[in-house]
């Protein structure tokens, strides 16, 4: 079987985020703690301890964050892969969060909040990126690209007098053309 073809032109990737190797240890510990916290989880825990490292390695390898000239593309998931494309002009805020467990591993959570985003009851978003290396730099680059995209393409005027002279000359040319008719 072959991959479906997409004939849309791809935007160039301006920044490709990478994820810390510490994220693998964090994910394994976090999932182990969640599993161990339940009664049924205690029965599943030995199985998790065997397959968990393999799952975490594959999940980590599937994580992706790319900034293009118009979008942020986030890919994640192992069995159910998701690709989320966030237009830069829809981004309202990008926050960096750090909790006690994340601090213990030296990791940060980058959260992209968009216009029209519905808050989930658990406070999570599809645009939560845990363990992104240089998260602050990525945040700044996304915001700079968003602002550059929103800025009008009008060159700054250094001299108001020159603008008035150019307008006068244009009006004189128009007046001359009208008189010639």
Tab-separated table of C-alpha atoms in Angstrom:
chain	number	residue	atom	x	y	z
A	1	UNK	CA	0.000	0.000	0.000
A	2	UNK	CA	1.208	3.466	-0.710
A	3	UNK	CA	0.769	6.670	1.246
A	4	UNK	CA	-1.998	9.043	0.160
A	5	UNK	CA	-0.671	11.930	-1.850
A	6	UNK	CA	-1.253	15.486	-0.815
A	7	UNK	CA	-0.928	17.946	-3.678
A	8	UNK	CA	-0.969	21.074	-1.527
A	9	UNK	CA	2.346	22.904	-1.456
A	10	UNK	CA	4.182	22.452	1.816
A	11	UNK	CA	5.344	25.502	3.722
A	12	UNK	CA	9.036	25.573	4.550
A	13	UNK	CA	9.869	24.549	8.103
A	14	UNK	CA	11.400	27.490	9.956
A	15	UNK	CA	11.981	25.652	13.232
A	16	UNK	CA	11.854	22.000	14.183
A	17	UNK	CA	11.470	21.403	17.919
A	18	UNK	CA	13.283	18.528	19.587
A	19	UNK	CA	12.255	16.731	22.733
A	20	UNK	CA	14.474	15.960	25.705
A	21	UNK	CA	15.593	12.410	26.374
A	22	UNK	CA	14.579	13.044	30.012
A	23	UNK	CA	10.990	13.059	28.754
A	24	UNK	CA	11.183	9.287	28.310
A	25	UNK	CA	12.025	8.772	31.993
A	26	UNK	CA	9.349	11.291	33.019
A	27	UNK	CA	6.663	9.555	30.938
A	28	UNK	CA	7.590	6.136	32.305
A	29	UNK	CA	7.546	7.361	35.927
A	30	UNK	CA	4.324	9.336	35.444
A	31	UNK	CA	2.472	6.404	33.832
A	32	UNK	CA	3.824	4.010	36.468
A	33	UNK	CA	2.541	6.269	39.252
A	34	UNK	CA	-0.895	6.575	37.617
A	35	UNK	CA	-1.141	2.806	37.136
A	36	UNK	CA	0.038	2.073	40.688
A	37	UNK	CA	-2.526	4.504	42.134
A	38	UNK	CA	-5.453	2.280	41.144
A	39	UNK	CA	-6.483	-1.106	42.468
A	40	UNK	CA	-6.698	-2.613	38.976
A	41	UNK	CA	-3.427	-0.892	38.144
A	42	UNK	CA	-1.595	-2.974	40.726
A	43	UNK	CA	-2.494	-6.043	38.679
A	44	UNK	CA	-1.398	-4.337	35.433
A	45	UNK	CA	1.794	-2.878	36.889
A	46	UNK	CA	4.045	-5.918	36.168
A	47	UNK	CA	2.920	-5.886	32.510
A	48	UNK	CA	3.558	-2.125	32.298
A	49	UNK	CA	7.052	-2.557	33.737
A	50	UNK	CA	7.828	-4.920	30.838
A	51	UNK	CA	6.188	-3.080	27.915
A	52	UNK	CA	6.369	0.482	29.304
A	53	UNK	CA	9.951	1.274	28.278
A	54	UNK	CA	9.260	0.146	24.691
A	55	UNK	CA	6.011	2.148	24.531
A	56	UNK	CA	7.682	5.285	25.947
A	57	UNK	CA	10.560	5.002	23.448
A	58	UNK	CA	8.163	4.736	20.501
A	59	UNK	CA	5.917	7.528	21.799
A	60	UNK	CA	8.919	9.824	22.233
A	61	UNK	CA	10.081	9.079	18.685
A	62	UNK	CA	6.614	9.989	17.327
A	63	UNK	CA	6.553	13.453	18.923
A	64	UNK	CA	6.940	16.320	16.477
A	65	UNK	CA	6.758	20.106	16.586
A	66	UNK	CA	7.390	22.227	13.495
A	67	UNK	CA	6.965	25.948	12.938
A	68	UNK	CA	6.294	26.993	9.350
A	69	UNK	CA	5.719	30.478	7.983
A	70	UNK	CA	1.956	30.210	8.682
A	71	UNK	CA	1.360	27.270	11.087
A	72	UNK	CA	2.578	25.291	14.046
A	73	UNK	CA	2.331	21.554	13.335
A	74	UNK	CA	2.246	19.173	16.291
A	75	UNK	CA	2.364	15.417	15.867
A	76	UNK	CA	1.971	12.861	18.625
A	77	UNK	CA	0.517	9.493	19.436
A	78	UNK	CA	1.495	5.881	19.052
A	79	UNK	CA	-1.535	3.768	18.238
A	80	UNK	CA	-3.765	6.724	17.451
A	81	UNK	CA	-1.541	9.295	15.797
A	82	UNK	CA	-2.706	12.886	15.703
A	83	UNK	CA	-1.424	15.805	13.713
A	84	UNK	CA	-2.609	19.192	14.874
A	85	UNK	CA	-2.085	22.226	12.642
A	86	UNK	CA	-2.501	25.551	14.408
A	87	UNK	CA	-2.595	28.675	12.219
A	88	UNK	CA	-0.311	31.336	13.663
A	89	UNK	CA	-3.009	33.997	13.393
A	90	UNK	CA	-5.257	31.962	15.739
A	91	UNK	CA	-2.668	31.769	18.546
A	92	UNK	CA	-3.703	33.922	21.502
A	93	UNK	CA	-1.061	32.956	24.039
A	94	UNK	CA	1.793	30.555	24.625
A	95	UNK	CA	2.532	29.729	28.229
A	96	UNK	CA	5.369	27.845	29.861
A	97	UNK	CA	4.415	25.748	32.859
A	98	UNK	CA	6.548	23.915	35.349
A	99	UNK	CA	5.312	21.682	38.144
A	100	UNK	CA	7.148	19.816	40.880
A	101	UNK	CA	7.442	16.585	38.904
A	102	UNK	CA	8.512	18.382	35.735
A	103	UNK	CA	11.064	20.400	37.739
A	104	UNK	CA	12.518	17.195	39.154
A	105	UNK	CA	13.266	16.085	35.595
A	106	UNK	CA	14.306	19.543	34.367
A	107	UNK	CA	11.393	19.711	31.912
A	108	UNK	CA	8.908	22.393	30.911
A	109	UNK	CA	5.384	22.258	29.466
A	110	UNK	CA	4.677	24.590	26.548
A	111	UNK	CA	0.986	25.255	26.039
A	112	UNK	CA	-0.411	26.952	22.955
A	113	UNK	CA	-3.788	28.586	23.486
A	114	UNK	CA	-5.859	29.487	20.443
A	115	UNK	CA	-8.892	31.590	19.630
A	116	UNK	CA	-12.053	29.554	20.072
A	117	UNK	CA	-10.270	26.867	22.078
A	118	UNK	CA	-12.567	25.041	24.417
A	119	UNK	CA	-11.123	24.295	27.803
A	120	UNK	CA	-11.276	20.675	28.732
A	121	UNK	CA	-12.268	19.706	32.278
A	122	UNK	CA	-8.831	18.241	33.028
A	123	UNK	CA	-7.049	21.420	31.910
A	124	UNK	CA	-5.192	19.676	29.107
A	125	UNK	CA	-4.971	20.766	25.522
A	126	UNK	CA	-3.870	18.976	22.360
A	127	UNK	CA	-1.277	21.723	22.072
A	128	UNK	CA	0.495	20.829	25.335
A	129	UNK	CA	4.109	19.968	24.599
A	130	UNK	CA	6.029	18.465	27.506
A	131	UNK	CA	9.806	18.148	27.357
A	132	UNK	CA	10.436	20.434	24.394
A	133	UNK	CA	14.076	21.482	24.434
A	134	UNK	CA	14.568	25.260	24.471
A	135	UNK	CA	10.837	25.752	25.082
A	136	UNK	CA	11.292	29.463	25.742
A	137	UNK	CA	13.159	29.932	22.452
A	138	UNK	CA	10.452	27.999	20.588
A	139	UNK	CA	7.771	30.154	22.238
A	140	UNK	CA	9.574	33.360	21.272
A	141	UNK	CA	10.087	32.173	17.683
A	142	UNK	CA	6.409	31.252	17.286
A	143	UNK	CA	5.292	34.619	18.676
A	144	UNK	CA	7.778	36.499	16.468
A	145	UNK	CA	6.541	34.639	13.381
A	146	UNK	CA	2.908	35.300	14.372
A	147	UNK	CA	3.618	38.995	14.810
A	148	UNK	CA	5.520	39.171	11.507
A	149	UNK	CA	2.583	37.513	9.758
A	150	UNK	CA	0.136	39.996	11.276
A	151	UNK	CA	2.258	43.074	10.532
A	152	UNK	CA	1.272	44.983	7.412
A	153	UNK	CA	3.717	45.021	4.500
A	154	UNK	CA	4.009	48.808	4.533
A	155	UNK	CA	7.536	50.119	4.761
A	156	UNK	CA	8.104	52.634	7.520
A	157	UNK	CA	8.198	56.240	6.366
A	158	UNK	CA	11.307	58.100	7.455
A	159	UNK	CA	10.365	61.504	6.140
A	160	UNK	CA	6.829	62.894	6.101
A	161	UNK	CA	7.945	65.732	3.831
A	162	UNK	CA	9.022	63.248	1.162
A	163	UNK	CA	5.596	61.573	1.292
A	164	UNK	CA	3.899	64.920	0.721
A	165	UNK	CA	6.223	65.691	-2.205
A	166	UNK	CA	5.473	62.279	-3.770
A	167	UNK	CA	1.727	62.860	-3.349
A	168	UNK	CA	1.997	66.330	-4.937
A	169	UNK	CA	3.944	64.914	-7.895
A	170	UNK	CA	1.371	62.151	-8.386
A	171	UNK	CA	-1.488	64.675	-8.320
A	172	UNK	CA	0.315	66.884	-10.840
A	173	UNK	CA	0.730	63.881	-13.186
A	174	UNK	CA	-2.966	63.012	-12.840
A	175	UNK	CA	-3.924	66.644	-13.456
A	176	UNK	CA	-1.728	66.716	-16.567
A	177	UNK	CA	-3.307	63.522	-17.925
A	178	UNK	CA	-6.827	64.890	-17.341
A	179	UNK	CA	-5.941	68.174	-19.061
A	180	UNK	CA	-4.549	66.291	-22.073
A	181	UNK	CA	-7.894	64.557	-22.665
